[in-house]
PDB file of C-alpha atoms in Angstrom:
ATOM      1  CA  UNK A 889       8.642 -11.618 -65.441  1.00 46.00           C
ATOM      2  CA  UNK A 890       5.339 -10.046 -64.011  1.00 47.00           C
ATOM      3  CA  UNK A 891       7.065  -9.672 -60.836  1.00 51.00           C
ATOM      4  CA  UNK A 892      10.095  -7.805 -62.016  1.00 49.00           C
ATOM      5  CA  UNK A 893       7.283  -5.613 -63.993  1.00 48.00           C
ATOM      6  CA  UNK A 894       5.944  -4.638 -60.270  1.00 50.00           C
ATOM      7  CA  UNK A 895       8.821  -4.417 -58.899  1.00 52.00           C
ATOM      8  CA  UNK A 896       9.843  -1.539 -61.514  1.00 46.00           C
ATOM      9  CA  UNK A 897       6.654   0.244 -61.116  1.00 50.00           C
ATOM     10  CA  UNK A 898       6.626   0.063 -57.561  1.00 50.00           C
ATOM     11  CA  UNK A 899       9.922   1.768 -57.444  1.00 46.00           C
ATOM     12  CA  UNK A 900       7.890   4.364 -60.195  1.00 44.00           C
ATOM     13  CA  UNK A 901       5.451   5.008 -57.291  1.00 46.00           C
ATOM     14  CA  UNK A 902       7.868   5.417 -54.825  1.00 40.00           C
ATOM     15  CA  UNK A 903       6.663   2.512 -53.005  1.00 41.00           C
ATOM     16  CA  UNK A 904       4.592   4.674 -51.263  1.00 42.00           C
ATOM     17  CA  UNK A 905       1.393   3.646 -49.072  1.00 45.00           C
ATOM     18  CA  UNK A 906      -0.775   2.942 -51.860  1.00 51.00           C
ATOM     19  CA  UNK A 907      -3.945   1.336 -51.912  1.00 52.00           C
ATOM     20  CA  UNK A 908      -6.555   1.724 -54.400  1.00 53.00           C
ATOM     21  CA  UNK A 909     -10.127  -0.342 -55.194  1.00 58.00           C
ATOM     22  CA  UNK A 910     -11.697  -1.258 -58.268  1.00 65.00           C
ATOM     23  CA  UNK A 911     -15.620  -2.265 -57.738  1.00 60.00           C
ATOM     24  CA  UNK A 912     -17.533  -3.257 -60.046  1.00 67.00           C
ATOM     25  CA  UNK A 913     -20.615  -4.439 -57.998  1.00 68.00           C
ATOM     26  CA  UNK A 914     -21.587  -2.502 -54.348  1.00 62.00           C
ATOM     27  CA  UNK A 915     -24.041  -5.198 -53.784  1.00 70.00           C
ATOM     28  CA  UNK A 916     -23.112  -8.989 -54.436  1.00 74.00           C
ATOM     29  CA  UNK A 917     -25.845 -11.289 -55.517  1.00 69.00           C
ATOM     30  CA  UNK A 918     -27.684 -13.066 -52.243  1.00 58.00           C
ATOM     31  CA  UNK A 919     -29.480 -16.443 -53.154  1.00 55.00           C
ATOM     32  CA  UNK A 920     -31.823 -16.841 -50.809  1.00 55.00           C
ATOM     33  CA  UNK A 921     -30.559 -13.925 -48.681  1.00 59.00           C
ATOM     34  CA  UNK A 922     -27.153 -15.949 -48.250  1.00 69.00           C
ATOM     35  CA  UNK A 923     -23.833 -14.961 -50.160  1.00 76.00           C
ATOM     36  CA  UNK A 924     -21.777 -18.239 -50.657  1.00 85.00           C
ATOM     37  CA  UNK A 925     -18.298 -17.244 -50.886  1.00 90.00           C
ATOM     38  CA  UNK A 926     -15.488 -19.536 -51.025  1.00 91.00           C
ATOM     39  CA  UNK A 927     -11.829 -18.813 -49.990  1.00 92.00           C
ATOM     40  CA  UNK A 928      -9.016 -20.178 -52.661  1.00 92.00           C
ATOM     41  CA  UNK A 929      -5.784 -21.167 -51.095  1.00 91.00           C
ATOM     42  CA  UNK A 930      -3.752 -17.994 -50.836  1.00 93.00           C
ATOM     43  CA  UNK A 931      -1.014 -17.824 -52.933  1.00 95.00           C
ATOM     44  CA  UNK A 932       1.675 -16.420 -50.713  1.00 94.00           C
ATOM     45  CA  UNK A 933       5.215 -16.141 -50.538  1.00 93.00           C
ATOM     46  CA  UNK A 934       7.673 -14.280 -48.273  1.00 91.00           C
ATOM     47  CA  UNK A 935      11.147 -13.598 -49.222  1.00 90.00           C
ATOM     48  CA  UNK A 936      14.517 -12.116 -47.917  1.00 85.00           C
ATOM     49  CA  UNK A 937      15.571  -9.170 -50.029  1.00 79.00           C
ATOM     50  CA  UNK A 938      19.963  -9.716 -50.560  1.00 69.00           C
ATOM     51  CA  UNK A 939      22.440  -7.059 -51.009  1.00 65.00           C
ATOM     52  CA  UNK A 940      22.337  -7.727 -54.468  1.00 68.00           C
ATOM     53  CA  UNK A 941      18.735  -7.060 -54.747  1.00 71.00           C
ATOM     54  CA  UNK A 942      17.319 -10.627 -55.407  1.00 75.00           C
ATOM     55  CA  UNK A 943      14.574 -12.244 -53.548  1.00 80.00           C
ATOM     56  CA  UNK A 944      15.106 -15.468 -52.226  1.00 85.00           C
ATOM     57  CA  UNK A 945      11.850 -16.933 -51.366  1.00 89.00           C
ATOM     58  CA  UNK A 946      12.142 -18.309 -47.233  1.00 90.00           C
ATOM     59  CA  UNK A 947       9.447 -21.166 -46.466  1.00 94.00           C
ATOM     60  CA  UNK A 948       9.408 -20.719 -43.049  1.00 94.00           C
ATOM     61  CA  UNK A 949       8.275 -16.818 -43.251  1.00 91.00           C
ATOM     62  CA  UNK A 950       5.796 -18.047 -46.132  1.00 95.00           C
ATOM     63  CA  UNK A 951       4.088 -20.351 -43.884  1.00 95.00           C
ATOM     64  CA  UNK A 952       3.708 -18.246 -40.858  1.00 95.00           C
ATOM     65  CA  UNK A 953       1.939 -15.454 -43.100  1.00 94.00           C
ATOM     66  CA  UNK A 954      -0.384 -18.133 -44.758  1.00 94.00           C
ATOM     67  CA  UNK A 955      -1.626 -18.923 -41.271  1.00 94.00           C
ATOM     68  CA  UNK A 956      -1.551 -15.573 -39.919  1.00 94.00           C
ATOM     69  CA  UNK A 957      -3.672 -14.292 -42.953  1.00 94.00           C
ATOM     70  CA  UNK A 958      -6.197 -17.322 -43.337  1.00 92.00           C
ATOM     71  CA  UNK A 959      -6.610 -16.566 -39.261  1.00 92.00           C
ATOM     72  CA  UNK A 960      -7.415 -12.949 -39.868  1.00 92.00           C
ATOM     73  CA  UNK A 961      -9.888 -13.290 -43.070  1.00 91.00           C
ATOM     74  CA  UNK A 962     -11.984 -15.548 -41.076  1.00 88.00           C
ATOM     75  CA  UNK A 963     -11.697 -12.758 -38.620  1.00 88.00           C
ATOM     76  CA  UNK A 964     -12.767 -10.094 -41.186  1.00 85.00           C
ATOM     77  CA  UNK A 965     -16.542 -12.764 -42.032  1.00 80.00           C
ATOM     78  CA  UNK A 966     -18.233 -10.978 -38.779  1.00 74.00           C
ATOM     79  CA  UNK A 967     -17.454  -6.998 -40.270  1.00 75.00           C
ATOM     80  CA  UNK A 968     -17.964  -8.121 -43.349  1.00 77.00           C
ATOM     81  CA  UNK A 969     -21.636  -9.670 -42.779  1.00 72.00           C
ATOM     82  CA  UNK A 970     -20.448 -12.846 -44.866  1.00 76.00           C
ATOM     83  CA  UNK A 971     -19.889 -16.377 -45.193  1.00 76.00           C
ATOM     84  CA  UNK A 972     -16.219 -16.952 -46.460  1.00 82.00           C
ATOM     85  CA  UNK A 973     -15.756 -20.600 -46.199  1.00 84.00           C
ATOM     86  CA  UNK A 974     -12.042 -21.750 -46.935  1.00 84.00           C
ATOM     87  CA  UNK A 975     -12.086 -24.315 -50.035  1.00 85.00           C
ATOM     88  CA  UNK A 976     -10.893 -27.666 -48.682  1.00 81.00           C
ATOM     89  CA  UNK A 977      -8.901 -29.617 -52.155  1.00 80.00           C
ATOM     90  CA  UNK A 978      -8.604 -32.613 -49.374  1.00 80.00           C
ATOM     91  CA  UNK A 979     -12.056 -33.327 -50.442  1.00 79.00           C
ATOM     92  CA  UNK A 980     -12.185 -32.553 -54.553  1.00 83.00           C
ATOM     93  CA  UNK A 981     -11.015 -35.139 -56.860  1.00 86.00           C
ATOM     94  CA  UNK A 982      -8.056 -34.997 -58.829  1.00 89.00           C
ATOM     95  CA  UNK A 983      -9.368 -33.166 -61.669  1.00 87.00           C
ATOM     96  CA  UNK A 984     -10.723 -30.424 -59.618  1.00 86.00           C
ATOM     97  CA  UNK A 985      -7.541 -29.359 -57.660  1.00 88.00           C
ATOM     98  CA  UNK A 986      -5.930 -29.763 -60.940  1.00 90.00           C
ATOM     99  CA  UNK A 987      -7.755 -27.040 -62.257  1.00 88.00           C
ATOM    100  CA  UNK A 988      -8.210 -25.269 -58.942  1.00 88.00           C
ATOM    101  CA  UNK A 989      -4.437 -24.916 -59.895  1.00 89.00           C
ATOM    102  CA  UNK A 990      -5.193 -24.045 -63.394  1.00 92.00           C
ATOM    103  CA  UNK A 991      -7.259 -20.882 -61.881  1.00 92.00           C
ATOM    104  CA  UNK A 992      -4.748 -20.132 -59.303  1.00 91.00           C
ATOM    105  CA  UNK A 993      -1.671 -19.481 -62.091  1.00 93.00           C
ATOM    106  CA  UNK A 994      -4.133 -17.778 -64.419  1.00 95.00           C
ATOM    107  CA  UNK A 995      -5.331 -15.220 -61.376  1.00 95.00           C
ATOM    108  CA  UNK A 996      -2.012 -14.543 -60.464  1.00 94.00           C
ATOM    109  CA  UNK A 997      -0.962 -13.524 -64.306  1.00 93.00           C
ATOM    110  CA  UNK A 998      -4.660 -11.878 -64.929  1.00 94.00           C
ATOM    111  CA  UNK A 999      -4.719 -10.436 -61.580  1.00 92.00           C
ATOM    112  CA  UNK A1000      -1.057  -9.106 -62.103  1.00 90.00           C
ATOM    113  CA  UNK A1001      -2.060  -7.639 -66.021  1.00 89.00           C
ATOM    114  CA  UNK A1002      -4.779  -5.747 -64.427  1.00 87.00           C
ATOM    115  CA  UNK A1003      -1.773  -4.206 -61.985  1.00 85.00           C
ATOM    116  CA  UNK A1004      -0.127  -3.118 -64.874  1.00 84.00           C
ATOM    117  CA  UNK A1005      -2.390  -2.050 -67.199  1.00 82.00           C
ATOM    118  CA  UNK A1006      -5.482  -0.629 -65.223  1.00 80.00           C
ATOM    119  CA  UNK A1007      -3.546   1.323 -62.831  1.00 74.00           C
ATOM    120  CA  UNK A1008      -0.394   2.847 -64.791  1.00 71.00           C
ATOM    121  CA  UNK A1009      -1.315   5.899 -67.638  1.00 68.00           C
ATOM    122  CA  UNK A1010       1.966   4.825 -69.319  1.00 65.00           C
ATOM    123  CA  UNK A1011       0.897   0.948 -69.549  1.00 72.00           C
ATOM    124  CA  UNK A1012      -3.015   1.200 -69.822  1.00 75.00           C
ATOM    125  CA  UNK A1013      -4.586  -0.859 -72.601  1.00 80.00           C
ATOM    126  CA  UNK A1014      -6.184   1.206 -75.722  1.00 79.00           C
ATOM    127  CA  UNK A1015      -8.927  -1.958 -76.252  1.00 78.00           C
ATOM    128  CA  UNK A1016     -10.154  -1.907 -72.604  1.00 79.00           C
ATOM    129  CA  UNK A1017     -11.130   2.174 -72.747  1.00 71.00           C
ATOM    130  CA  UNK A1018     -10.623   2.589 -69.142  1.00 76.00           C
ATOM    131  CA  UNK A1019     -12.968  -0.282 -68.352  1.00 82.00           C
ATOM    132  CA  UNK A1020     -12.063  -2.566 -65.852  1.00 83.00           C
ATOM    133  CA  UNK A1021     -12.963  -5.890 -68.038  1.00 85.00           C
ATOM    134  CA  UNK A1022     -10.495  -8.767 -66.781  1.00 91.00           C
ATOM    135  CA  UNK A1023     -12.026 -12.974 -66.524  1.00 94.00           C
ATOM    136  CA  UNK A1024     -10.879 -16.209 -64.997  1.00 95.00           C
ATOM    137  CA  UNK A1025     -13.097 -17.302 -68.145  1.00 94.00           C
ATOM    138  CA  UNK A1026     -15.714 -20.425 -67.702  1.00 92.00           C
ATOM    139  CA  UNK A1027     -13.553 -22.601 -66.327  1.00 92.00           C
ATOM    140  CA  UNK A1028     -14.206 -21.173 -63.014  1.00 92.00           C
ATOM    141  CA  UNK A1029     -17.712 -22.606 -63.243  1.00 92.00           C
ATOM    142  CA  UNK A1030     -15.985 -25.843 -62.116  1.00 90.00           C
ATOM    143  CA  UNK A1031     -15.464 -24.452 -58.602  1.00 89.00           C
ATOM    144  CA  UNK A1032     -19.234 -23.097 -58.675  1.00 90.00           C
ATOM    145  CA  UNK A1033     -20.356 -26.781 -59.316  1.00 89.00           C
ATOM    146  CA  UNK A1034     -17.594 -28.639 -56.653  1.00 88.00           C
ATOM    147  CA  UNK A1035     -18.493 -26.181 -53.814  1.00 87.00           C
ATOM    148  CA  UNK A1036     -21.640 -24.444 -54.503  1.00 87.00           C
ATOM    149  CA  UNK A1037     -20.094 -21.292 -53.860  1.00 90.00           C
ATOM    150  CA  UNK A1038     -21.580 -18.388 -56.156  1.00 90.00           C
ATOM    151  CA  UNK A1039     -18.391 -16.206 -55.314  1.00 92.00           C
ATOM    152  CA  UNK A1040     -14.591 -17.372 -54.911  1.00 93.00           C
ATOM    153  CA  UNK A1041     -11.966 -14.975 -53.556  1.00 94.00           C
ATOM    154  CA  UNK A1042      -8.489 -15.162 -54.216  1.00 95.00           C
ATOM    155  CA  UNK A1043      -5.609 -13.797 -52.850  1.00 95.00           C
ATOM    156  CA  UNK A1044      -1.957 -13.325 -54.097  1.00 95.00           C
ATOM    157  CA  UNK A1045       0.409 -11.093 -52.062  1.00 94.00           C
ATOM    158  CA  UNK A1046       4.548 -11.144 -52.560  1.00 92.00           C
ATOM    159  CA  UNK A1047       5.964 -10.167 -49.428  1.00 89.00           C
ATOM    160  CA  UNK A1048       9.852  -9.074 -49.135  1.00 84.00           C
ATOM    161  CA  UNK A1049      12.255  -8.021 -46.376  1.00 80.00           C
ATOM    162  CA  UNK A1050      15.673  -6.595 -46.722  1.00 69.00           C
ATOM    163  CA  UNK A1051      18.409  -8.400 -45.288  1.00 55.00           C
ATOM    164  CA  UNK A1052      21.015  -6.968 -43.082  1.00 60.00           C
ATOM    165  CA  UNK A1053      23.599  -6.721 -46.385  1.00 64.00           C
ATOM    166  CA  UNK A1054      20.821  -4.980 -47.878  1.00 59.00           C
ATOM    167  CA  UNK A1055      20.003  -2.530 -45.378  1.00 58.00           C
ATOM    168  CA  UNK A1056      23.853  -1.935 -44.757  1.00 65.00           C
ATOM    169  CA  UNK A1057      23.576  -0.872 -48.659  1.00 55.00           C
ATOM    170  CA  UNK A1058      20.692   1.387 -48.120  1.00 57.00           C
ATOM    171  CA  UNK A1059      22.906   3.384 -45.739  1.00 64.00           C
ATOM    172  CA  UNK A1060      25.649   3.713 -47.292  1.00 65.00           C
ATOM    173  CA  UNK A1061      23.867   4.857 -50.231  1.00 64.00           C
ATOM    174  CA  UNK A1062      21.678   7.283 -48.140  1.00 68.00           C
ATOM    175  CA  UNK A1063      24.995   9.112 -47.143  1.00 61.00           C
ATOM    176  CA  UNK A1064      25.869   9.516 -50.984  1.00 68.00           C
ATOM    177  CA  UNK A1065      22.170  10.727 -51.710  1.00 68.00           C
ATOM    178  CA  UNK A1066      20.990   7.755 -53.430  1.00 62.00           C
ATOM    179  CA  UNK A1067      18.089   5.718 -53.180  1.00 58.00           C
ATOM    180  CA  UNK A1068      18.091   2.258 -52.467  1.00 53.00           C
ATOM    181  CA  UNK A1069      15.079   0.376 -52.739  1.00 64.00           C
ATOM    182  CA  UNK A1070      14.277  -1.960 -49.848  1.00 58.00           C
ATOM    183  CA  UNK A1071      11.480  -4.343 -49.041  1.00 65.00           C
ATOM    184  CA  UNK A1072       7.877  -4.325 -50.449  1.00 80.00           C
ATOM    185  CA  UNK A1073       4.632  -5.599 -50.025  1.00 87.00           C
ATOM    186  CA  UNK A1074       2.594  -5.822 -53.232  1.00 90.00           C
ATOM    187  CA  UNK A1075      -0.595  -7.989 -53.914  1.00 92.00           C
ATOM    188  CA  UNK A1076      -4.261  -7.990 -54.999  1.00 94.00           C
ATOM    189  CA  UNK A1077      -7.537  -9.517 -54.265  1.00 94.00           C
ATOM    190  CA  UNK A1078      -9.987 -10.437 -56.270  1.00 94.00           C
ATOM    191  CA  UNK A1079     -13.751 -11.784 -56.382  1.00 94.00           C
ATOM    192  CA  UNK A1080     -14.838 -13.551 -58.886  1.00 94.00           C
ATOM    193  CA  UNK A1081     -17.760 -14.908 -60.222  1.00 93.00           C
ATOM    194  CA  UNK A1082     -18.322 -18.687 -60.358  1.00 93.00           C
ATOM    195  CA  UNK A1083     -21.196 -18.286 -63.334  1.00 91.00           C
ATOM    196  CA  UNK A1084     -19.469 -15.716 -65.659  1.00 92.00           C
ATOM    197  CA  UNK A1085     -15.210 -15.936 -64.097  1.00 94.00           C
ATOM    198  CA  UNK A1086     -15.356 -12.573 -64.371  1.00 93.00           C
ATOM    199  CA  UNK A1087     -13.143 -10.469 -61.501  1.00 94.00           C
ATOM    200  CA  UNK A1088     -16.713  -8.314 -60.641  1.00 92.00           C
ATOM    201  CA  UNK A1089     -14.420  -6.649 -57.563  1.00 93.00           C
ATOM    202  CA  UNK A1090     -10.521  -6.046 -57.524  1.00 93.00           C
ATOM    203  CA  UNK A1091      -8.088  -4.619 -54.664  1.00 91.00           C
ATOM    204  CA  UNK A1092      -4.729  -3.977 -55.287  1.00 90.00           C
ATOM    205  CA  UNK A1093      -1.817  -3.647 -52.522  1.00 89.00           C
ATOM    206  CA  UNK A1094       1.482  -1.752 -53.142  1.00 86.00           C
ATOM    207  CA  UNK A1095       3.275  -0.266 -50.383  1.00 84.00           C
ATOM    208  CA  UNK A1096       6.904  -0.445 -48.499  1.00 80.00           C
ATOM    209  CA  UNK A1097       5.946  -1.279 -44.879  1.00 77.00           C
ATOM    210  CA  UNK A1098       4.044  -4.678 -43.500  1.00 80.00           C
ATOM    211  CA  UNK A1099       4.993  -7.617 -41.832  1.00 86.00           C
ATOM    212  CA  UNK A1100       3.327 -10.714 -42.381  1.00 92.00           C
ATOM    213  CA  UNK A1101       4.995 -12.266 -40.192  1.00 91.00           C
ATOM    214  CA  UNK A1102       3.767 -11.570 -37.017  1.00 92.00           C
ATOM    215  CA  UNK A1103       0.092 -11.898 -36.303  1.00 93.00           C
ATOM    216  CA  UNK A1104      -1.213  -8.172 -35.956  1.00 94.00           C
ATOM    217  CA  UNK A1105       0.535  -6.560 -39.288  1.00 92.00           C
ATOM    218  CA  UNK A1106      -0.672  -9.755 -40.887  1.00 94.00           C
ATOM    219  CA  UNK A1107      -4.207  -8.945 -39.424  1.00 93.00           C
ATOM    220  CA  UNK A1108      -3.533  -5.313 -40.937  1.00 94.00           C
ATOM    221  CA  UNK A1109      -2.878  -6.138 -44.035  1.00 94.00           C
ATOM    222  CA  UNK A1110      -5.970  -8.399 -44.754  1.00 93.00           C
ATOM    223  CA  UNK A1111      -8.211  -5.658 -43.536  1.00 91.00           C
ATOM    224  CA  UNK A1112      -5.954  -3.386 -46.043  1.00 91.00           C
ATOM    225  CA  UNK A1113      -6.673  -6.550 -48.788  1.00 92.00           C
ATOM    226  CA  UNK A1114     -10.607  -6.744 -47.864  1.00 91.00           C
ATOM    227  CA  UNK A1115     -11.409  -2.670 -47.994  1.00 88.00           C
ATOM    228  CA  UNK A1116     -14.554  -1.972 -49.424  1.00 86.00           C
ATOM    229  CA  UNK A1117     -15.336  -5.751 -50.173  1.00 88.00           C
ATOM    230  CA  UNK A1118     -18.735  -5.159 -51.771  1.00 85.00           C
ATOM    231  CA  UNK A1119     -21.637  -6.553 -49.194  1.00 74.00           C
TER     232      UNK A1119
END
């Protein structure tokens, strides 16, 4: 549901190149003069865009941009000035990857709310007064105490690429003078905090062009994902 939601208002926006940052901290807290940030498995998937215009999700391409992005945000740590460590479930008990889970499903639908309502006039949300005020909640204090992180990052991107029956359709439906849309690339980033789960920076991604891939678009995009990260 959220995703056919984006996928309508990225057609609104004409799926331009459009990139926009929410901060709500320039500065993030430094314990000691050290920033412990932990990396949340990235919630990515790629997917093939058919003729018909419905996304069917490819494992192989999903894979590829997992590594290709997890290579280039440790690449990002040394412009950044920060310690990004990636969180490793191999070593949490049961009960914290279930809820690393938990936070994972509940970022993608908060993360995805503050899309819609935060960025859109037509959708915005008369209780939050033009504040952006979105939380993981407390619950998020569970990573805080399993990795001694004070920040955790998470990352959700849907990725799609028109097939050949699709792009045949596009053409076709240039010559008649209609628009077709083809693929997109939409996601957001978000830091939380550990103590509070609230999102205290936000970065959202819509556009009609990348490739993740390969490894350089892939190494675009996370500098695209990571703009402005507060230091």
């Amino acid at each position: 549901m959220f995703c056919r939601v984006l996928a309508v208002l990225l057609t609104v926006v004409l799926v331009s190149a459009c990139q926009s940052t929410v901060k709500h901290v320039e500065t993030i807290k430094r314990p000691g003069n050290s920033t412990r940030i932990v990396l949340m498995p990235l919630d990515v998937e790629l997917s093939e865009l058919s003729a018909a215009g419905m996304n069917e999700p490819k494992a192989e391409w999903t894979e590829a941009a997992r590594r290709h992005l997890s290579v280039a945000f440790d690449e990002q740590q040394a412009d950044l000035g920060l310690s990004i460590a990636a969180f490793d479930d191999s070593k949490a008990s049961p009960e914290v990857v279930d809820t690393l889970h938990q936070l994972q499903r509940l970022h993608e639908k908060v993360g995805t709310s503050a899309m819609i309502h935060h960025f859109f006039d037509v959708k915005k949300l008369p209780t939050k007064h033009g504040k952006f005020d979105w939380t993981l909640g407390t619950t998020a204090r569970t990573l805080r105490e399993a990795t001694g992180a004070d920040y955790a990052l998470f990352v959700w991107v849907r990725d799609s690429y028109a097939s050949g029956g699709r792009v045949a359709l596009m053409v076709a439906a240039a010559v008649l003078g209609v628009g077709v849309q083809g693929g997109s690339q939409v996601g957001f980033a978000s830091l939380v905090d550990l103590e509070t789960g609230d999102i205290v920076w936000f970065n959202r991604l819509m556009r009609g062009a990348g490739d993740l891939r390969t490894v350089e678009p892939a190494r675009e995009t996370a500098k695209v994902l990571l703009a402005d990260f507060p230091k």
